[in-house]
Amino acid sequence: AQSVAQPEDQVNVAEGNPLTVKCTYSVSGNPYLFWYVQYPNRGLQFLLKYITGDNLVKGSYGFEAEFNKSQTSFHLKKPSALVSDSALYFCAVRERVTGGGNKLTFGTGTQLKVEL
Amino acid sequence: GAGVSQTPSNKVTEKGKYVELRCDPISGHTALYWYRQSLGQGPEFLIYFQGTGAADDSGLPNDRFFAVRPEGSVSTLKIQRTERGDSAVYLCASSLTYRGNTGELFFGEGSRLTVL
């Protein structure tokens, strides 16, 4: 079975500092990896995805993620954090299902807190 | 509508009652997914529809849970004889389905179910 792990329940960072939210994965075959963000009382929002190609993927709101096949990791990064980045972040891996659909398996989430 | 719409946003019910949760996907999205998110956990897959049919219902926890999508658009998740353990946020997502679709799902804001 495919899975992702987010080892940190919470990450604290000062505004203006770089941030990293960690994710490791376990899949059979080539991984399709995603990051989603969840703001309070809001639905999950897509940030970025890795399918193939460059290991550094750029996404919304200045976020990027680095795919590392040897370490089976897909860490989310941002060079300079903002207080407004404070939210719950989920890593996910795709599993192809019958009919052409895409079933995502999510990690347990990492709460990012950016402080002034 | 512009996004995935879920109703009700909040539902409080008593143990043993029947509950229906509704999802209106993005217009034109043929794939529809239900997920359940318990406190402190990532979303867990319940069921996936391709058009009117349930292509994968492997995530439904037991036969008290059932979902329909009779016209290939709006879907209803039905829970019979609710239990306190059913309390969670039920998320709906939709996506296009086409060859080469890489898996981005669009989520609604969820229906928070509380079983007393």
mmCIF file of C-alpha atoms in Angstrom:
data_model
loop_
_atom_site.group_PDB
_atom_site.id
_atom_site.type_symbol
_atom_site.label_atom_id
_atom_site.label_comp_id
_atom_site.label_asym_id
_atom_site.label_seq_id
_atom_site.Cartn_x
_atom_site.Cartn_y
_atom_site.Cartn_z
ATOM 1 C CA ALA A 1 0.000 0.000 0.000
ATOM 2 C CA GLN A 2 1.136 3.505 -0.730
ATOM 3 C CA SER A 3 1.701 5.888 2.133
ATOM 4 C CA VAL A 4 3.234 9.182 3.164
ATOM 5 C CA ALA A 5 4.641 10.202 6.516
ATOM 6 C CA GLN A 6 4.883 13.652 8.008
ATOM 7 C CA PRO A 7 7.185 13.311 11.006
ATOM 8 C CA GLU A 8 6.466 16.713 12.546
ATOM 9 C CA ASP A 9 3.106 17.586 14.077
ATOM 10 C CA GLN A 10 4.067 21.236 14.249
ATOM 11 C CA VAL A 11 6.713 23.509 12.785
ATOM 12 C CA ASN A 12 7.408 26.968 14.188
ATOM 13 C CA VAL A 13 9.320 29.593 12.243
ATOM 14 C CA ALA A 14 9.864 33.333 12.462
ATOM 15 C CA GLU A 15 8.508 35.522 9.695
ATOM 16 C CA GLY A 16 11.122 36.142 7.042
ATOM 17 C CA ASN A 17 13.004 32.928 7.797
ATOM 18 C CA PRO A 18 13.017 29.946 5.448
ATOM 19 C CA LEU A 19 10.654 27.103 6.246
ATOM 20 C CA THR A 20 10.677 23.376 5.566
ATOM 21 C CA VAL A 21 7.843 20.933 6.143
ATOM 22 C CA LYS A 22 8.953 17.330 5.815
ATOM 23 C CA CYS A 23 7.341 14.434 3.983
ATOM 24 C CA THR A 24 8.573 10.949 3.124
ATOM 25 C CA TYR A 25 6.751 8.481 0.921
ATOM 26 C CA SER A 26 6.438 4.782 0.244
ATOM 27 C CA VAL A 27 5.106 3.727 -3.161
ATOM 28 C CA SER A 28 5.440 1.016 -5.731
ATOM 29 C CA GLY A 29 6.398 2.467 -9.068
ATOM 30 C CA ASN A 30 6.828 6.124 -9.909
ATOM 31 C CA PRO A 31 5.421 8.452 -7.279
ATOM 32 C CA TYR A 32 2.905 11.181 -7.959
ATOM 33 C CA LEU A 33 3.202 13.493 -4.955
ATOM 34 C CA PHE A 34 1.168 16.462 -3.795
ATOM 35 C CA TRP A 35 1.042 19.165 -1.165
ATOM 36 C CA TYR A 36 -2.241 20.628 0.033
ATOM 37 C CA VAL A 37 -2.870 23.400 2.557
ATOM 38 C CA GLN A 38 -5.847 23.769 4.880
ATOM 39 C CA TYR A 39 -6.684 27.112 6.473
ATOM 40 C CA PRO A 40 -9.069 27.185 9.459
ATOM 41 C CA ASN A 41 -12.661 26.438 8.433
ATOM 42 C CA ARG A 42 -11.629 26.162 4.801
ATOM 43 C CA GLY A 43 -11.335 23.299 2.369
ATOM 44 C CA LEU A 44 -8.073 21.753 1.288
ATOM 45 C CA GLN A 45 -6.294 23.783 -1.370
ATOM 46 C CA PHE A 46 -3.833 22.392 -3.871
ATOM 47 C CA LEU A 47 -0.327 23.855 -3.595
ATOM 48 C CA LEU A 48 1.852 21.860 -5.956
ATOM 49 C CA LYS A 49 2.596 18.428 -7.365
ATOM 50 C CA TYR A 50 5.481 16.326 -8.594
ATOM 51 C CA ILE A 51 4.857 14.035 -11.531
ATOM 52 C CA THR A 52 8.132 13.799 -13.386
ATOM 53 C CA GLY A 53 10.951 16.035 -14.539
ATOM 54 C CA ASP A 54 12.762 18.594 -12.439
ATOM 55 C CA ASN A 55 13.199 17.627 -8.822
ATOM 56 C CA LEU A 56 12.373 21.159 -7.678
ATOM 57 C CA VAL A 57 8.705 21.915 -8.178
ATOM 58 C CA LYS A 58 7.272 25.401 -7.827
ATOM 59 C CA GLY A 59 3.720 26.020 -6.682
ATOM 60 C CA SER A 60 1.291 28.586 -5.327
ATOM 61 C CA TYR A 61 2.067 31.377 -2.848
ATOM 62 C CA GLY A 62 5.839 31.097 -3.336
ATOM 63 C CA PHE A 63 6.043 27.505 -2.114
ATOM 64 C CA GLU A 64 8.259 24.892 -3.685
ATOM 65 C CA ALA A 65 9.045 21.273 -2.989
ATOM 66 C CA GLU A 66 12.094 19.159 -3.566
ATOM 67 C CA PHE A 67 11.709 15.581 -4.741
ATOM 68 C CA ASN A 68 14.529 13.288 -3.618
ATOM 69 C CA LYS A 69 14.241 9.755 -4.946
ATOM 70 C CA SER A 70 17.151 8.292 -2.978
ATOM 71 C CA GLN A 71 15.735 9.582 0.299
ATOM 72 C CA THR A 72 12.093 9.012 -0.736
ATOM 73 C CA SER A 73 11.302 12.522 0.401
ATOM 74 C CA PHE A 74 9.216 15.410 -0.877
ATOM 75 C CA HIS A 75 9.820 18.298 1.515
ATOM 76 C CA LEU A 76 7.872 21.539 1.187
ATOM 77 C CA LYS A 77 9.903 24.740 1.320
ATOM 78 C CA LYS A 78 9.596 28.477 1.174
ATOM 79 C CA PRO A 79 12.541 30.898 1.213
ATOM 80 C CA SER A 80 10.837 33.535 3.375
ATOM 81 C CA ALA A 81 7.852 32.679 5.568
ATOM 82 C CA LEU A 82 4.859 34.937 6.119
ATOM 83 C CA VAL A 83 2.491 35.013 9.078
ATOM 84 C CA SER A 84 -0.292 34.319 6.574
ATOM 85 C CA ASP A 85 1.372 30.985 5.735
ATOM 86 C CA SER A 86 0.265 29.661 9.125
ATOM 87 C CA ALA A 87 -1.985 26.705 8.325
ATOM 88 C CA LEU A 88 -2.177 22.907 8.266
ATOM 89 C CA TYR A 89 -0.163 21.278 5.482
ATOM 90 C CA PHE A 90 -0.759 17.815 4.054
ATOM 91 C CA CYS A 91 1.470 15.703 1.876
ATOM 92 C CA ALA A 92 -0.282 13.148 -0.351
ATOM 93 C CA VAL A 93 0.501 10.398 -2.841
ATOM 94 C CA ARG A 94 -1.672 9.401 -5.768
ATOM 95 C CA GLU A 95 -2.945 5.928 -6.517
ATOM 96 C CA ARG A 96 -4.535 5.322 -9.870
ATOM 97 C CA VAL A 97 -7.952 3.691 -9.545
ATOM 98 C CA THR A 98 -10.523 2.062 -11.800
ATOM 99 C CA GLY A 99 -12.108 4.386 -14.332
ATOM 100 C CA GLY A 100 -9.208 6.790 -14.506
ATOM 101 C CA GLY A 101 -9.690 8.387 -11.143
ATOM 102 C CA ASN A 102 -7.059 9.505 -8.720
ATOM 103 C CA LYS A 103 -7.212 8.381 -5.109
ATOM 104 C CA LEU A 104 -4.999 10.427 -2.833
ATOM 105 C CA THR A 105 -3.561 9.037 0.373
ATOM 106 C CA PHE A 106 -2.766 11.824 2.818
ATOM 107 C CA GLY A 107 -0.314 12.187 5.644
ATOM 108 C CA THR A 108 -1.414 13.208 9.113
ATOM 109 C CA GLY A 109 -0.606 16.854 8.518
ATOM 110 C CA THR A 110 1.875 19.390 9.886
ATOM 111 C CA GLN A 111 0.705 22.564 11.580
ATOM 112 C CA LEU A 112 2.877 25.472 10.454
ATOM 113 C CA LYS A 113 3.015 28.471 12.765
ATOM 114 C CA VAL A 114 4.785 31.588 11.556
ATOM 115 C CA GLU A 115 5.388 34.229 14.217
ATOM 116 C CA LEU A 116 6.454 37.843 14.042
ATOM 117 C CA GLY B 1 -20.861 26.993 -9.216
ATOM 118 C CA ALA B 2 -17.283 28.158 -8.980
ATOM 119 C CA GLY B 3 -16.199 25.546 -6.489
ATOM 120 C CA VAL B 4 -17.289 22.372 -4.742
ATOM 121 C CA SER B 5 -20.268 23.076 -2.508
ATOM 122 C CA GLN B 6 -21.163 20.982 0.535
ATOM 123 C CA THR B 7 -24.244 21.145 2.712
ATOM 124 C CA PRO B 8 -24.848 21.312 5.570
ATOM 125 C CA SER B 9 -21.657 22.894 6.835
ATOM 126 C CA ASN B 10 -22.483 21.662 10.322
ATOM 127 C CA LYS B 11 -24.732 18.842 11.457
ATOM 128 C CA VAL B 12 -25.385 17.793 15.029
ATOM 129 C CA THR B 13 -27.369 14.619 15.515
ATOM 130 C CA GLU B 14 -28.087 12.027 18.147
ATOM 131 C CA LYS B 15 -26.691 8.529 18.227
ATOM 132 C CA GLY B 16 -28.797 6.179 16.148
ATOM 133 C CA LYS B 17 -30.188 8.821 13.785
ATOM 134 C CA TYR B 18 -29.905 8.892 9.998
ATOM 135 C CA VAL B 19 -27.854 11.622 8.281
ATOM 136 C CA GLU B 20 -27.457 12.806 4.703
ATOM 137 C CA LEU B 21 -24.599 14.997 3.506
ATOM 138 C CA ARG B 22 -24.710 16.620 0.096
ATOM 139 C CA CYS B 23 -21.971 17.521 -2.375
ATOM 140 C CA ASP B 24 -22.326 19.622 -5.510
ATOM 141 C CA PRO B 25 -19.124 19.292 -7.555
ATOM 142 C CA ILE B 26 -17.553 21.723 -9.978
ATOM 143 C CA SER B 27 -19.562 21.802 -13.175
ATOM 144 C CA GLY B 28 -18.166 19.379 -15.730
ATOM 145 C CA HIS B 29 -16.135 17.341 -13.263
ATOM 146 C CA THR B 30 -16.937 13.694 -13.846
ATOM 147 C CA ALA B 31 -14.996 12.325 -10.893
ATOM 148 C CA LEU B 32 -16.262 12.820 -7.336
ATOM 149 C CA TYR B 33 -14.651 11.696 -4.093
ATOM 150 C CA TRP B 34 -15.715 11.518 -0.470
ATOM 151 C CA TYR B 35 -13.144 11.695 2.308
ATOM 152 C CA ARG B 36 -13.462 11.711 6.086
ATOM 153 C CA GLN B 37 -11.177 13.762 8.318
ATOM 154 C CA SER B 38 -11.110 13.019 12.010
ATOM 155 C CA LEU B 39 -9.575 15.400 14.511
ATOM 156 C CA GLY B 40 -5.802 15.456 14.212
ATOM 157 C CA GLN B 41 -5.763 13.179 11.191
ATOM 158 C CA GLY B 42 -5.362 13.538 7.482
ATOM 159 C CA PRO B 43 -8.309 12.963 5.167
ATOM 160 C CA GLU B 44 -9.153 9.282 4.636
ATOM 161 C CA PHE B 45 -10.629 8.046 1.393
ATOM 162 C CA LEU B 46 -14.189 6.731 1.502
ATOM 163 C CA ILE B 47 -15.567 6.382 -2.028
ATOM 164 C CA TYR B 48 -14.983 7.530 -5.594
ATOM 165 C CA PHE B 49 -17.564 8.026 -8.356
ATOM 166 C CA GLN B 50 -16.900 8.127 -12.052
ATOM 167 C CA GLY B 51 -20.105 9.524 -13.489
ATOM 168 C CA THR B 52 -23.065 7.836 -11.812
ATOM 169 C CA GLY B 53 -21.290 4.711 -10.674
ATOM 170 C CA ALA B 54 -19.171 4.056 -7.623
ATOM 171 C CA ALA B 55 -15.853 2.971 -9.130
ATOM 172 C CA ASP B 56 -14.151 2.391 -5.778
ATOM 173 C CA ASP B 57 -15.937 2.150 -2.428
ATOM 174 C CA SER B 58 -13.158 0.393 -0.583
ATOM 175 C CA GLY B 59 -12.881 3.112 2.037
ATOM 176 C CA LEU B 60 -16.427 2.926 3.360
ATOM 177 C CA PRO B 61 -15.997 1.717 6.943
ATOM 178 C CA ASN B 62 -19.108 -0.492 7.116
ATOM 179 C CA ASP B 63 -22.566 -1.026 5.648
ATOM 180 C CA ARG B 64 -24.028 1.903 7.588
ATOM 181 C CA PHE B 65 -22.342 4.168 5.047
ATOM 182 C CA PHE B 66 -23.701 4.537 1.546
ATOM 183 C CA ALA B 67 -23.326 7.143 -1.210
ATOM 184 C CA VAL B 68 -25.172 7.853 -4.432
ATOM 185 C CA ARG B 69 -24.743 10.061 -7.455
ATOM 186 C CA PRO B 70 -27.845 9.329 -9.532
ATOM 187 C CA GLU B 71 -27.376 11.892 -12.305
ATOM 188 C CA GLY B 72 -23.610 12.073 -12.369
ATOM 189 C CA SER B 73 -23.417 15.449 -10.672
ATOM 190 C CA VAL B 74 -24.646 15.965 -7.103
ATOM 191 C CA SER B 75 -23.757 13.232 -4.628
ATOM 192 C CA THR B 76 -25.248 12.329 -1.266
ATOM 193 C CA LEU B 77 -23.407 10.495 1.488
ATOM 194 C CA LYS B 78 -25.826 8.623 3.724
ATOM 195 C CA ILE B 79 -25.065 7.372 7.204
ATOM 196 C CA GLN B 80 -27.508 5.108 9.001
ATOM 197 C CA ARG B 81 -27.701 4.476 12.749
ATOM 198 C CA THR B 82 -25.018 7.045 13.467
ATOM 199 C CA GLU B 83 -22.454 6.355 16.177
ATOM 200 C CA ARG B 84 -20.302 8.761 18.162
ATOM 201 C CA GLY B 85 -17.270 7.495 16.271
ATOM 202 C CA ASP B 86 -18.762 8.826 13.048
ATOM 203 C CA SER B 87 -18.107 12.374 14.248
ATOM 204 C CA ALA B 88 -15.715 13.951 11.768
ATOM 205 C CA VAL B 89 -15.493 16.409 8.903
ATOM 206 C CA TYR B 90 -16.708 14.836 5.688
ATOM 207 C CA LEU B 91 -14.942 16.268 2.668
ATOM 208 C CA CYS B 92 -16.043 16.092 -0.931
ATOM 209 C CA ALA B 93 -13.727 16.638 -3.882
ATOM 210 C CA SER B 94 -14.113 16.588 -7.632
ATOM 211 C CA SER B 95 -11.837 16.464 -10.620
ATOM 212 C CA LEU B 96 -11.770 16.102 -14.348
ATOM 213 C CA THR B 97 -11.038 12.687 -15.720
ATOM 214 C CA TYR B 98 -9.121 12.416 -18.901
ATOM 215 C CA ARG B 99 -6.104 10.658 -20.203
ATOM 216 C CA GLY B 100 -3.084 12.275 -18.639
ATOM 217 C CA ASN B 101 -4.917 13.741 -15.653
ATOM 218 C CA THR B 102 -2.298 13.881 -12.968
ATOM 219 C CA GLY B 103 -4.484 13.929 -9.946
ATOM 220 C CA GLU B 104 -5.301 17.385 -8.661
ATOM 221 C CA LEU B 105 -8.500 17.274 -6.618
ATOM 222 C CA PHE B 106 -10.671 20.290 -5.784
ATOM 223 C CA PHE B 107 -12.134 20.110 -2.297
ATOM 224 C CA GLY B 108 -15.207 21.602 -0.700
ATOM 225 C CA GLU B 109 -15.145 23.139 2.762
ATOM 226 C CA GLY B 110 -16.575 20.030 4.331
ATOM 227 C CA SER B 111 -19.545 19.037 6.447
ATOM 228 C CA ARG B 112 -18.770 18.783 10.152
ATOM 229 C CA LEU B 113 -20.801 15.956 11.669
ATOM 230 C CA THR B 114 -21.166 15.688 15.443
ATOM 231 C CA VAL B 115 -22.934 12.670 16.882
ATOM 232 C CA LEU B 116 -23.993 13.136 20.495
#
